[in-house]
Each structure stands twice: as C-alpha cells, then as structure tokens.
XYZ file of N, CA and C in Angstrom:
324
model
N -93.334 -39.316 -84.587
C -93.744 -38.522 -83.457
C -93.054 -37.165 -83.525
N -93.835 -36.105 -83.317
C -93.284 -34.752 -83.351
C -92.545 -34.452 -82.053
N -91.443 -33.690 -82.143
C -90.749 -33.300 -80.916
C -91.637 -32.378 -80.088
N -91.491 -32.478 -78.773
C -92.263 -31.657 -77.848
C -91.809 -30.205 -77.955
N -92.770 -29.297 -78.061
C -92.448 -27.872 -78.129
C -92.052 -27.365 -76.755
N -91.080 -26.456 -76.689
C -90.731 -25.853 -75.405
C -91.949 -25.125 -74.838
N -92.098 -25.153 -73.516
C -93.247 -24.502 -72.920
C -93.182 -22.985 -73.069
N -94.340 -22.381 -73.210
C -94.414 -20.927 -73.218
C -95.352 -20.509 -72.099
N -95.110 -19.352 -71.577
C -95.958 -18.810 -70.522
C -96.365 -17.411 -70.922
N -97.437 -16.971 -70.296
C -97.895 -15.605 -70.516
C -97.876 -14.857 -69.193
N -97.511 -13.598 -69.266
C -97.551 -12.757 -68.073
C -99.000 -12.448 -67.736
N -99.215 -11.794 -66.602
C -100.572 -11.421 -66.203
C -101.223 -10.493 -67.225
N -100.408 -9.780 -67.986
C -100.942 -8.876 -69.007
C -101.087 -9.568 -70.365
N -100.753 -10.854 -70.430
C -100.942 -11.615 -71.663
C -99.744 -11.680 -72.580
N -98.637 -11.044 -72.216
C -97.437 -11.082 -73.063
C -96.745 -12.431 -72.917
N -96.170 -12.922 -74.000
C -95.426 -14.177 -73.958
C -94.124 -13.947 -73.193
N -93.848 -14.825 -72.226
C -92.655 -14.720 -71.394
C -91.640 -15.732 -71.908
N -90.421 -15.282 -72.136
C -89.367 -16.139 -72.667
C -88.903 -17.144 -71.612
N -88.967 -18.429 -71.956
C -88.515 -19.502 -71.079
C -87.137 -19.963 -71.527
N -86.326 -20.385 -70.561
C -84.991 -20.878 -70.880
C -84.628 -22.022 -69.958
N -83.566 -22.709 -70.302
C -83.034 -23.811 -69.491
C -81.524 -23.643 -69.449
N -80.954 -23.842 -68.257
C -79.501 -23.799 -68.126
C -79.026 -25.061 -67.418
N -77.838 -25.479 -67.803
C -77.137 -26.591 -67.155
C -75.889 -25.969 -66.548
N -75.784 -26.041 -65.223
C -74.706 -25.371 -64.503
C -73.754 -26.374 -63.871
N -72.476 -26.040 -63.856
C -71.490 -26.779 -63.075
C -70.708 -25.748 -62.271
N -70.795 -25.888 -60.947
C -70.197 -24.926 -60.036
C -68.997 -25.576 -59.372
N -67.838 -24.927 -59.454
C -66.620 -25.476 -58.859
C -66.083 -24.527 -57.796
N -65.268 -25.078 -56.927
C -64.684 -24.341 -55.816
C -64.951 -25.114 -54.533
N -65.050 -24.405 -53.431
C -65.428 -25.045 -52.168
C -66.949 -24.932 -52.089
N -67.627 -25.951 -52.658
C -69.081 -25.894 -52.801
C -69.778 -27.142 -52.236
N -69.017 -27.998 -51.582
C -69.626 -29.139 -50.887
C -69.271 -29.039 -49.414
N -70.220 -29.449 -48.558
C -70.017 -29.357 -47.129
C -70.259 -27.957 -46.574
N -70.845 -27.083 -47.403
C -71.127 -25.701 -46.987
C -72.596 -25.344 -47.259
N -73.447 -26.356 -47.417
C -74.885 -26.194 -47.680
C -75.183 -25.548 -49.027
N -74.259 -25.691 -49.971
C -74.465 -25.097 -51.294
C -75.654 -25.740 -52.000
N -75.710 -27.073 -52.019
C -76.791 -27.788 -52.701
C -78.141 -27.440 -52.079
N -78.237 -27.494 -50.752
C -79.501 -27.217 -50.064
C -79.946 -25.774 -50.277
N -79.005 -24.853 -50.244
C -79.358 -23.446 -50.413
C -79.717 -23.147 -51.865
N -79.078 -23.822 -52.812
C -79.470 -23.680 -54.222
C -80.903 -24.157 -54.391
N -81.222 -25.282 -53.775
C -82.577 -25.834 -53.837
C -83.597 -24.825 -53.307
N -83.362 -24.283 -52.127
C -84.334 -23.346 -51.548
C -84.413 -22.043 -52.347
N -83.288 -21.591 -52.888
C -83.283 -20.375 -53.710
C -84.082 -20.596 -54.990
N -83.860 -21.727 -55.658
C -84.586 -22.034 -56.896
C -86.085 -22.180 -56.633
N -86.450 -22.823 -55.528
C -87.872 -22.950 -55.186
C -88.490 -21.579 -54.923
N -87.793 -20.734 -54.177
C -88.294 -19.390 -53.887
C -88.510 -18.596 -55.170
N -87.633 -18.808 -56.153
C -87.739 -18.112 -57.436
C -88.793 -18.728 -58.363
N -89.299 -19.908 -58.003
C -90.310 -20.571 -58.825
C -89.748 -21.337 -60.006
N -88.479 -21.743 -59.922
C -87.844 -22.476 -61.012
C -88.107 -23.968 -60.897
N -87.921 -24.674 -61.997
C -88.066 -26.123 -62.055
C -86.715 -26.717 -62.413
N -86.427 -27.937 -61.903
C -85.173 -28.600 -62.246
C -84.626 -29.388 -61.088
N -83.287 -29.431 -60.978
C -82.643 -30.221 -59.927
C -81.229 -29.716 -59.654
N -80.694 -30.169 -58.526
C -79.314 -29.868 -58.134
C -78.734 -31.112 -57.474
N -77.433 -31.342 -57.659
C -76.780 -32.489 -57.022
C -75.290 -32.228 -56.852
N -74.703 -32.934 -55.873
C -73.257 -32.940 -55.702
C -72.658 -33.948 -56.667
N -71.471 -33.645 -57.185
C -70.743 -34.586 -58.035
C -69.536 -35.118 -57.275
N -69.057 -36.278 -57.701
C -67.937 -36.931 -57.018
C -66.637 -36.143 -57.086
N -66.531 -35.239 -58.065
C -65.296 -34.449 -58.184
C -65.275 -33.227 -57.267
N -66.308 -33.074 -56.415
C -66.356 -31.956 -55.480
C -67.139 -30.754 -55.989
N -67.641 -30.831 -57.206
C -68.423 -29.729 -57.763
C -69.919 -29.967 -57.520
N -70.714 -28.995 -57.901
C -72.175 -29.087 -57.830
C -72.711 -28.873 -59.235
N -73.704 -29.669 -59.610
C -74.337 -29.581 -60.922
C -75.810 -29.250 -60.725
N -76.351 -28.420 -61.608
C -77.766 -28.065 -61.525
C -78.328 -27.846 -62.920
N -79.609 -28.133 -63.065
C -80.364 -27.806 -64.267
C -81.572 -27.011 -63.801
N -81.821 -25.876 -64.432
C -82.950 -25.037 -64.048
C -83.686 -24.549 -65.283
N -85.009 -24.541 -65.189
C -85.862 -24.007 -66.247
C -86.807 -22.975 -65.661
N -87.083 -21.957 -66.449
C -88.033 -20.937 -66.041
C -87.890 -19.705 -66.892
N -88.517 -18.634 -66.434
C -88.433 -17.362 -67.126
C -86.976 -16.919 -67.165
N -86.543 -16.441 -68.311
C -85.127 -16.125 -68.511
C -84.558 -15.193 -67.443
N -85.276 -14.136 -67.100
C -84.755 -13.191 -66.107
C -84.621 -13.842 -64.735
N -85.506 -14.768 -64.406
C -85.454 -15.451 -63.113
C -84.312 -16.467 -63.099
N -84.113 -17.179 -64.196
C -82.982 -18.102 -64.303
C -81.680 -17.325 -64.153
N -81.624 -16.147 -64.729
C -80.421 -15.314 -64.596
C -80.179 -14.900 -63.145
N -81.258 -14.716 -62.366
C -81.114 -14.428 -60.931
C -80.453 -15.605 -60.220
N -80.869 -16.827 -60.578
C -80.263 -18.015 -59.964
C -78.786 -18.102 -60.326
N -78.452 -17.843 -61.575
C -77.046 -17.888 -62.001
C -76.228 -16.883 -61.191
N -76.754 -15.683 -61.021
C -76.047 -14.658 -60.234
C -75.862 -15.137 -58.801
N -76.887 -15.765 -58.221
C -76.767 -16.286 -56.860
C -75.699 -17.387 -56.814
N -75.673 -18.261 -57.814
C -74.703 -19.366 -57.844
C -73.267 -18.858 -57.882
N -73.047 -17.708 -58.455
C -71.691 -17.152 -58.509
C -71.184 -16.746 -57.119
N -72.112 -16.517 -56.176
C -71.742 -16.175 -54.794
C -71.899 -17.381 -53.877
N -73.059 -18.041 -53.953
C -73.351 -19.174 -53.082
C -73.626 -18.736 -51.658
N -73.814 -19.704 -50.784
C -74.064 -19.388 -49.374
C -72.773 -18.991 -48.680
N -72.922 -18.411 -47.476
C -71.713 -18.078 -46.718
C -70.972 -19.378 -46.432
N -69.691 -19.358 -46.509
C -68.886 -20.567 -46.340
C -68.422 -21.154 -47.664
N -69.141 -20.852 -48.740
C -68.739 -21.333 -50.059
C -67.702 -20.390 -50.659
N -66.807 -20.983 -51.441
C -65.853 -20.200 -52.231
C -66.012 -20.680 -53.663
N -66.726 -19.896 -54.464
C -67.030 -20.289 -55.837
C -65.894 -19.844 -56.743
N -65.278 -20.816 -57.414
C -64.223 -20.505 -58.373
C -64.796 -20.209 -59.751
N -65.798 -21.003 -60.161
C -66.343 -20.863 -61.508
C -67.756 -21.417 -61.574
N -68.572 -20.783 -62.413
C -69.900 -21.311 -62.746
C -69.936 -21.448 -64.264
N -69.914 -22.691 -64.722
C -70.009 -22.977 -66.152
C -71.490 -23.009 -66.506
N -71.905 -22.186 -67.453
C -73.310 -22.069 -67.839
C -73.476 -22.552 -69.271
N -74.293 -23.582 -69.439
C -74.647 -24.074 -70.773
C -76.136 -23.820 -70.982
N -76.475 -23.002 -71.956
C -77.879 -22.726 -72.290
C -78.417 -23.871 -73.145
N -79.634 -24.296 -72.841
C -80.274 -25.396 -73.568
C -81.728 -25.021 -73.853
N -82.363 -25.801 -74.708
C -83.786 -25.601 -74.985
C -84.593 -26.143 -73.812
N -85.559 -25.374 -73.303
C -86.385 -25.894 -72.214
C -87.251 -27.053 -72.696
N -87.462 -28.024 -71.823
C -88.256 -29.204 -72.186
C -89.585 -29.270 -71.448
N -89.686 -28.579 -70.328
C -90.914 -28.641 -69.543
C -91.096 -29.951 -68.806
N -90.024 -30.728 -68.661
C -90.116 -32.064 -68.052
C -90.225 -32.056 -66.533
N -89.936 -30.926 -65.891
C -89.889 -30.892 -64.421
C -91.180 -30.342 -63.834
N -91.535 -30.854 -62.670
C -92.733 -30.371 -61.968
C -92.368 -29.513 -60.763
N -91.131 -29.512 -60.368
C -90.655 -28.741 -59.230
C -89.147 -28.698 -59.271
N -88.545 -28.254 -58.192
C -87.086 -28.237 -58.106
C -86.672 -29.207 -57.014
N -85.824 -30.182 -57.360
C -85.465 -31.272 -56.437
C -83.960 -31.363 -56.210
N -83.625 -31.979 -55.092
C -82.244 -32.362 -54.844
C -82.101 -33.799 -55.317
N -81.105 -34.036 -56.141
C -80.802 -35.405 -56.594
C -79.631 -35.942 -55.782
N -79.690 -37.224 -55.495
C -78.627 -37.880 -54.728
C -77.958 -38.942 -55.569
C-alpha cells in the first residue's frame, strides 16, 4: 500500500498553497484560564483542522493542519493566549500534514 500523499490546496487564482502540520506543547499558566476553549475557537475561525487538549502536567497540547501562513497565525496567538494565561513556552514541532482531520476539536 502506498503512503497517503499530504493534501494540497489551490488558491482562488489556482496557485498551489503550501500545507503544513504542527504539534504544539504550551506551558505556563494555561489551564483554568480558558486556554483550550479559546485555542479551539481561534483555530476554527482560522479554518484549521486538528485538536487541542489539556495534559495532566498542566500544559496544553495541540495539533493543527492548514495553510502554512494561517498555522503560523495560530502559533503566534498561542504565544500570547487568552487574558489570564501566562505562557512560558510554546514548543513547535513541524510534521508532514496527513489530511486526517475534518475539523478542529477539543479532546478530553
């Protein structure tokens, strides 16, 4: 079986748009301040696919796929977070997009 090719998209003008996937781990005061919920709504507004969840160590983890420039917008937002959050670090791991997601969800 051949490996699945990463999805490609075209802009309205027909140009190929670069897709990317990131795996994020956000540390600091990021639980109990609506960080997960606000990440979810921000990613949906941006049209990204993937998920976000709280981890037992107090951090937040997220995977997002979409157009590279839009994913970079989410990363920039994650570095600030919602009011009440104090973000110490955002670890960004770039990965090959898989196209496995149909929307952006909160995982529990």
